[in-house]
CSV table of C-alpha atoms in Angstrom, one decimal:
chain,number,residue,atom,x,y,z
A,30,MET,CA,-0.2,0.0,0.0
A,31,THR,CA,1.1,3.6,-0.4
A,32,GLY,CA,2.4,5.7,2.6
A,33,TYR,CA,4.8,8.2,3.6
A,34,ALA,CA,6.7,8.8,6.6
A,35,SER,CA,9.6,10.9,7.8
A,36,ALA,CA,11.8,11.6,11.0
A,37,GLN,CA,14.5,14.1,11.7
A,38,HIS,CA,17.3,14.2,14.4
A,39,GLY,CA,19.1,17.4,14.7
A,40,ALA,CA,22.6,17.5,16.8
A,41,SER,CA,24.6,20.6,17.4
A,42,VAL,CA,28.3,20.3,16.2
A,43,GLU,CA,30.8,22.6,17.8
A,44,GLY,CA,34.4,23.7,16.6
A,45,GLY,CA,36.9,25.3,18.7
A,46,GLN,CA,34.7,27.5,21.4
A,47,VAL,CA,31.9,28.6,19.7
A,48,PRO,CA,29.2,26.2,17.7
A,49,GLN,CA,29.9,26.2,14.3
A,50,ALA,CA,26.8,24.8,12.9
A,51,SER,CA,24.2,22.6,13.4
A,52,SER,CA,23.7,19.3,11.4
A,53,ARG,CA,20.6,17.2,11.0
A,54,LEU,CA,19.7,13.8,9.9
A,55,GLY,CA,16.9,13.7,7.9
A,56,LEU,CA,15.2,10.2,6.8
A,57,GLU,CA,12.1,9.6,4.4
A,58,ILE,CA,10.5,6.4,3.6
A,59,ARG,CA,8.0,6.5,0.5
A,60,ALA,CA,6.2,3.2,-0.4
A,61,VAL,CA,3.9,2.7,-3.4
A,62,ASN,CA,1.8,-0.4,-4.3
A,63,SER,CA,3.5,-3.6,-5.6
A,64,ARG,CA,2.9,-7.0,-5.3
A,65,PHE,CA,6.3,-7.9,-3.9
A,66,LEU,CA,8.7,-6.2,-1.8
A,67,ASP,CA,10.8,-4.0,-3.8
A,68,LEU,CA,13.7,-2.1,-1.6
A,69,SER,CA,15.7,1.0,-2.6
A,70,PHE,CA,18.0,3.1,-0.9
A,71,ARG,CA,19.3,6.6,-1.5
A,72,LEU,CA,21.7,7.4,1.2
A,73,PRO,CA,24.8,9.8,1.3
A,74,ASP,CA,28.2,8.4,1.8
A,75,GLU,CA,28.3,8.8,5.3
A,76,LEU,CA,25.5,6.5,5.8
A,77,ARG,CA,26.3,4.2,3.2
A,78,ALA,CA,27.5,1.4,5.7
A,79,LEU,CA,24.3,1.5,7.4
A,80,GLU,CA,22.4,0.0,4.3
A,81,PRO,CA,22.4,-3.6,5.4
A,82,ALA,CA,21.0,-2.8,8.8
A,83,LEU,CA,18.0,-0.6,7.3
A,84,ARG,CA,17.2,-3.3,4.8
A,85,SER,CA,17.1,-5.8,7.4
A,86,LEU,CA,14.6,-3.6,9.4
A,87,LEU,CA,12.3,-2.7,6.7
A,88,THR,CA,12.3,-6.5,5.6
A,89,ALA,CA,11.3,-7.5,9.0
A,90,ARG,CA,8.5,-5.2,9.0
A,91,LEU,CA,7.2,-5.0,5.5
A,92,LYS,CA,6.0,-7.5,3.4
A,93,ARG,CA,4.7,-5.7,0.0
A,94,GLY,CA,5.4,-2.4,-1.6
A,95,LYS,CA,7.9,-0.5,-3.8
A,96,VAL,CA,9.7,1.3,-0.9
A,97,GLU,CA,12.2,3.9,-1.2
A,98,VAL,CA,14.4,5.4,1.6
A,99,ARG,CA,16.0,8.6,1.5
A,100,ALA,CA,18.4,10.2,4.0
A,101,ALA,CA,20.1,13.4,4.1
A,102,ILE,CA,22.7,15.3,6.4
A,103,ASP,CA,22.1,18.7,6.3
A,104,SER,CA,24.0,21.6,7.7
A,105,ASN,CA,22.9,25.0,8.8
A,106,ASP,CA,24.5,27.6,6.9
A,107,ASN,CA,23.0,30.4,8.5
A,108,GLN,CA,25.6,30.9,10.9
A,109,ALA,CA,28.9,32.7,9.6
A,110,LEU,CA,31.5,30.3,8.9
A,111,SER,CA,34.5,30.3,11.1
A,112,THR,CA,38.1,31.2,9.4
A,113,PRO,CA,40.3,28.3,9.4
A,114,SER,CA,43.5,28.9,11.3
A,115,ALA,CA,46.9,28.7,9.5
A,116,THR,CA,47.8,25.6,11.4
A,117,GLN,CA,44.7,23.9,10.3
A,118,LEU,CA,45.5,24.7,6.7
A,119,GLN,CA,49.2,23.9,6.8
A,120,ARG,CA,48.1,20.6,8.2
A,121,LEU,CA,45.7,19.9,5.2
A,122,VAL,CA,48.5,20.9,2.8
A,123,ASN,CA,50.9,18.4,4.3
A,124,LEU,CA,48.4,15.6,4.5
A,125,GLN,CA,47.5,16.4,0.8
A,126,ASP,CA,50.9,16.3,-0.2
A,127,SER,CA,51.5,12.8,1.5
A,128,ILE,CA,48.4,11.2,0.0
A,129,GLN,CA,49.4,12.5,-3.6
A,130,ALA,CA,52.8,11.1,-3.2
A,131,TRP,CA,51.4,7.9,-2.9
A,132,LEU,CA,48.1,8.4,-5.2
A,133,PRO,CA,49.4,11.0,-8.0
A,134,LYS,CA,45.8,10.8,-9.6
A,135,ALA,CA,44.0,12.0,-6.4
A,136,ARG,CA,42.6,15.0,-6.7
A,137,GLU,CA,43.3,18.2,-5.0
A,138,LEU,CA,41.1,19.6,-2.0
A,139,SER,CA,38.9,22.4,-2.9
A,140,VAL,CA,38.0,25.7,-0.9
A,141,ALA,CA,34.7,23.7,0.1
A,142,ASP,CA,36.5,20.5,1.2
A,143,ALA,CA,39.0,22.6,3.3
A,144,LEU,CA,36.3,24.4,5.0
A,145,ARG,CA,34.5,21.4,5.7
A,146,LEU,CA,37.3,19.6,7.1
A,147,CYS,CA,38.3,22.5,9.1
A,148,SER,CA,34.8,23.7,10.7
A,149,GLY,CA,34.1,19.8,11.3
A,150,SER,CA,30.8,20.4,10.4
A,151,SER,CA,30.4,17.2,8.5
A,152,GLY,CA,31.0,14.2,10.8
A,153,PRO,CA,32.0,10.8,10.0
A,154,ALA,CA,29.2,8.1,9.4
A,155,ASN,CA,30.0,6.6,13.2
A,156,ASP,CA,28.4,9.9,14.4
A,157,TRP,CA,25.1,8.6,12.9
A,158,SER,CA,25.6,4.8,13.4
A,159,GLU,CA,23.5,4.7,16.5
A,160,ILE,CA,20.9,7.6,15.4
A,161,ALA,CA,20.0,6.4,12.0
A,162,PRO,CA,18.5,2.8,13.0
A,163,ALA,CA,16.4,4.3,15.6
A,164,LEU,CA,15.3,7.0,13.2
A,165,ALA,CA,14.4,4.3,10.5
A,166,GLU,CA,12.4,2.4,13.2
A,167,GLN,CA,10.5,5.7,13.9
A,168,ALA,CA,9.6,6.3,10.4
A,169,VAL,CA,8.7,2.7,9.9
A,170,THR,CA,6.4,3.0,12.5
A,171,GLU,CA,4.7,5.9,11.2
A,172,LEU,CA,4.6,4.5,7.7
A,173,LEU,CA,2.7,1.3,9.0
A,174,ALA,CA,0.3,3.6,10.9
A,175,ALA,CA,-0.6,5.3,7.5
A,176,ARG,CA,-0.7,2.0,5.6
A,177,ALA,CA,-3.3,0.6,8.4
A,178,ARG,CA,-5.2,3.8,7.9
A,179,GLU,CA,-5.2,3.1,3.7
A,180,GLY,CA,-6.1,-0.4,4.9
A,181,GLU,CA,-8.9,0.5,6.6
A,182,ARG,CA,-10.6,2.5,3.8
A,183,LEU,CA,-9.5,-0.3,1.4
A,184,ALA,CA,-11.6,-2.7,3.4
A,185,VAL,CA,-14.5,-0.6,3.5
A,186,MET,CA,-14.5,-0.6,-0.3
A,187,LEU,CA,-13.9,-4.3,-0.3
A,188,LEU,CA,-16.8,-4.7,1.6
A,189,ASP,CA,-19.2,-2.8,-0.4
A,190,ARG,CA,-18.0,-4.6,-3.6
A,191,ILE,CA,-18.6,-8.0,-1.9
A,192,LYS,CA,-22.2,-6.9,-1.0
A,193,GLN,CA,-23.1,-5.8,-4.5
A,194,LEU,CA,-21.8,-9.3,-5.8
A,195,ARG,CA,-24.0,-11.0,-3.2
A,196,GLU,CA,-26.7,-8.9,-4.6
A,197,LEU,CA,-25.8,-9.9,-8.0
A,198,ALA,CA,-25.9,-13.5,-7.2
A,199,LYS,CA,-29.1,-13.2,-5.6
A,200,THR,CA,-30.5,-12.0,-8.8
A,201,ALA,CA,-29.1,-14.4,-11.0
A,202,THR,CA,-30.6,-17.4,-8.8
A,203,PRO,CA,-34.2,-17.3,-9.5
A,204,LEU,CA,-33.4,-16.8,-13.3
A,205,VAL,CA,-32.5,-20.4,-14.1
A,206,PRO,CA,-35.7,-22.2,-13.2
A,207,LEU,CA,-37.7,-19.6,-15.3
A,208,LEU,CA,-35.2,-20.0,-18.0
A,209,VAL,CA,-35.7,-23.8,-17.9
A,210,GLU,CA,-39.4,-23.7,-17.7
A,211,GLN,CA,-39.5,-21.4,-20.7
A,212,GLN,CA,-37.0,-23.7,-22.7
A,213,ARG,CA,-39.3,-26.8,-21.7
A,214,GLN,CA,-42.5,-24.9,-23.2
A,215,LYS,CA,-40.6,-24.2,-26.2
A,216,PHE,CA,-39.5,-27.8,-26.7
A,217,LEU,CA,-43.0,-29.0,-26.2
A,218,GLU,CA,-44.3,-26.5,-28.8
A,219,ARG,CA,-41.7,-27.4,-31.3
A,220,TRP,CA,-42.6,-31.4,-30.8
A,221,LYS,CA,-46.6,-30.6,-31.3
A,222,GLU,CA,-45.6,-28.8,-34.5
A,223,ALA,CA,-43.5,-31.7,-35.5
A,224,MET,CA,-46.5,-34.1,-34.5
A,225,ALA,CA,-48.8,-32.0,-36.7
A,226,LEU,CA,-46.4,-32.4,-39.7
A,227,SER,CA,-45.9,-36.3,-39.3
A,228,GLU,CA,-50.0,-36.7,-39.6
A,229,GLY,CA,-49.8,-38.9,-36.3
A,230,THR,CA,-47.5,-41.2,-37.3
A,231,ALA,CA,-45.5,-40.4,-34.1
A,232,SER,CA,-46.5,-41.3,-30.6
A,233,PRO,CA,-47.6,-37.8,-28.5
A,234,GLU,CA,-46.1,-39.8,-25.5
A,235,VAL,CA,-42.7,-40.3,-27.2
A,236,ALA,CA,-42.7,-36.6,-28.3
A,237,GLN,CA,-43.3,-35.5,-24.8
A,238,ASP,CA,-40.7,-37.3,-23.3
A,239,ARG,CA,-38.3,-36.4,-25.8
A,240,ALA,CA,-39.0,-32.8,-25.2
A,241,LEU,CA,-38.9,-33.4,-21.2
A,242,THR,CA,-35.5,-34.8,-21.9
A,243,GLU,CA,-34.1,-32.1,-24.1
A,244,ALA,CA,-35.4,-29.7,-21.4
A,245,THR,CA,-33.6,-31.5,-18.6
A,246,ALA,CA,-30.5,-31.4,-20.6
A,247,PHE,CA,-30.8,-27.7,-21.2
A,248,ALA,CA,-31.4,-27.2,-17.4
A,249,ILE,CA,-28.0,-29.0,-16.6
A,250,ARG,CA,-26.1,-27.0,-19.0
A,251,ILE,CA,-27.4,-23.7,-17.5
A,252,ASP,CA,-27.4,-24.5,-13.9
A,253,VAL,CA,-25.6,-22.1,-12.1
A,254,ALA,CA,-26.2,-23.1,-8.8
A,255,GLU,CA,-22.7,-24.6,-7.9
A,256,GLU,CA,-21.0,-21.3,-9.4
A,257,VAL,CA,-23.1,-19.2,-7.2
A,258,THR,CA,-22.8,-21.3,-3.9
A,259,ARG,CA,-18.9,-21.4,-4.7
A,260,LEU,CA,-19.0,-17.6,-5.0
A,261,GLY,CA,-20.6,-17.1,-1.9
A,262,SER,CA,-18.3,-19.1,0.0
A,263,HIS,CA,-15.3,-17.2,-1.5
A,264,LEU,CA,-17.3,-14.1,-0.5
A,265,ASP,CA,-17.6,-15.2,3.0
A,266,GLU,CA,-14.1,-16.2,3.6
A,267,ILE,CA,-13.0,-12.6,2.1
A,268,GLU,CA,-15.3,-10.9,4.4
A,269,ARG,CA,-13.7,-13.1,7.2
A,270,LEU,CA,-10.2,-12.3,6.3
A,271,LEU,CA,-10.8,-8.4,6.2
A,272,LYS,CA,-12.3,-8.4,9.5
A,273,LYS,CA,-9.4,-10.8,11.0
A,274,GLY,CA,-6.8,-8.5,9.5
A,275,GLY,CA,-3.0,-9.3,9.6
A,276,ASP,CA,-1.0,-10.8,6.6
A,277,ILE,CA,-3.9,-11.7,4.4
A,278,GLY,CA,-2.8,-10.2,1.0
A,279,LYS,CA,-1.6,-13.5,-1.0
A,280,ARG,CA,-4.8,-15.3,0.4
A,281,LEU,CA,-7.0,-12.6,-0.8
A,282,ASP,CA,-5.2,-12.8,-4.1
A,283,PHE,CA,-6.1,-16.4,-4.3
A,284,LEU,CA,-9.8,-15.8,-3.5
A,285,ILE,CA,-10.2,-13.2,-6.0
A,286,GLN,CA,-8.9,-15.6,-8.8
A,287,GLU,CA,-11.2,-18.0,-7.7
A,288,LEU,CA,-14.3,-15.4,-7.9
A,289,HIS,CA,-13.3,-14.5,-11.3
A,290,ARG,CA,-13.3,-18.1,-12.2
A,291,GLU,CA,-16.9,-18.5,-11.0
A,292,ALA,CA,-18.0,-15.3,-12.9
A,293,ASN,CA,-16.6,-16.6,-16.0
A,294,THR,CA,-18.2,-19.8,-15.7
A,295,LEU,CA,-21.3,-18.2,-15.2
A,296,GLY,CA,-20.9,-16.1,-18.1
A,297,SER,CA,-20.2,-19.2,-20.3
A,298,LYS,CA,-23.3,-20.8,-19.2
A,299,SER,CA,-25.6,-17.9,-19.7
A,300,ALA,CA,-28.6,-18.3,-21.8
A,301,THR,CA,-30.1,-15.4,-21.6
A,302,LEU,CA,-28.8,-11.5,-22.2
A,303,GLU,CA,-29.8,-10.7,-18.2
A,304,LEU,CA,-27.4,-13.4,-17.1
A,305,THR,CA,-24.8,-12.2,-19.4
A,306,ARG,CA,-25.2,-8.8,-17.7
A,307,ILE,CA,-25.1,-10.3,-14.3
A,308,SER,CA,-21.6,-12.1,-15.2
A,309,VAL,CA,-20.1,-8.8,-16.7
A,310,ASP,CA,-21.1,-6.7,-13.7
A,311,MET,CA,-19.8,-9.5,-11.5
A,312,LYS,CA,-16.4,-9.5,-13.5
A,313,VAL,CA,-16.4,-5.5,-13.1
A,314,LEU,CA,-16.4,-5.5,-9.6
A,315,ILE,CA,-14.1,-8.3,-9.2
A,316,GLU,CA,-11.3,-6.6,-11.2
A,317,GLN,CA,-11.8,-3.6,-8.9
A,318,MET,CA,-11.4,-5.8,-5.9
A,319,ARG,CA,-8.3,-7.2,-7.4
A,320,GLU,CA,-6.6,-4.1,-8.4
A,321,GLN,CA,-6.7,-3.2,-4.5
A,322,VAL,CA,-6.3,-6.5,-2.9
A,323,GLN,CA,-2.6,-6.6,-4.7
A,324,ASN,CA,-1.7,-3.5,-2.4
A,325,ILE,CA,-2.7,-5.4,0.9
A,326,GLU,CA,-0.2,-7.0,2.8
């Protein structure tokens, strides 16, 4: 299911005798619908080593969805930058010369690099190694709460579709006996016409028996009682799962497939436009349910 959650943590970083800047760790989790769990991370270099721990946390608490985790370490640049001392700059030059002696292709430090290293406004990844997982836990909890609220809305929609499917099944059930009786009368009329053409050479009893046999075969072909019964059973199970809650997504997937199968069979047995319309209406409702069920964990 879709969802969004964010969490922030601010920490004051001091250099020398006065605070130089304020750094803040911000973490966002975005989730969109997907049948499977698909995780992606956009982390700064300082937090790259924490990706396995974050992945383990999300895998343990999420089952479905295309989930993107973004994190950023921001520095408050509103305060005036401190001027690096000559000692700090000299040390950076010495370190750069030593590194380039061993790595000639290493790039030279920029002004931004020098200011950052001298001010200490961006700490190493270890500064956030304990904060980031706790922050992710907070964000995941908020995400699950948001998805739970969406799940409640989806449950209301699914229960409404279940009610409509029950009404359609209820409408279809009495149509079959009426169709059988109408067809029986048609068969009898056809055999009476055949009797008239045969000028009495055929037995009326034989003709009537043949008509009733044809009507019985017709009734068997169009009987949808079994399909309607199974459809009702599947609807009962879906309703039970929705009220129970928990990890029910995959079971709902299977039940929706079975609903679609029964609606198709009912349509294939249709002998009138009315039954065909009912079958089509059922498949439209089931398709609406299928699209939403794929988003439920």
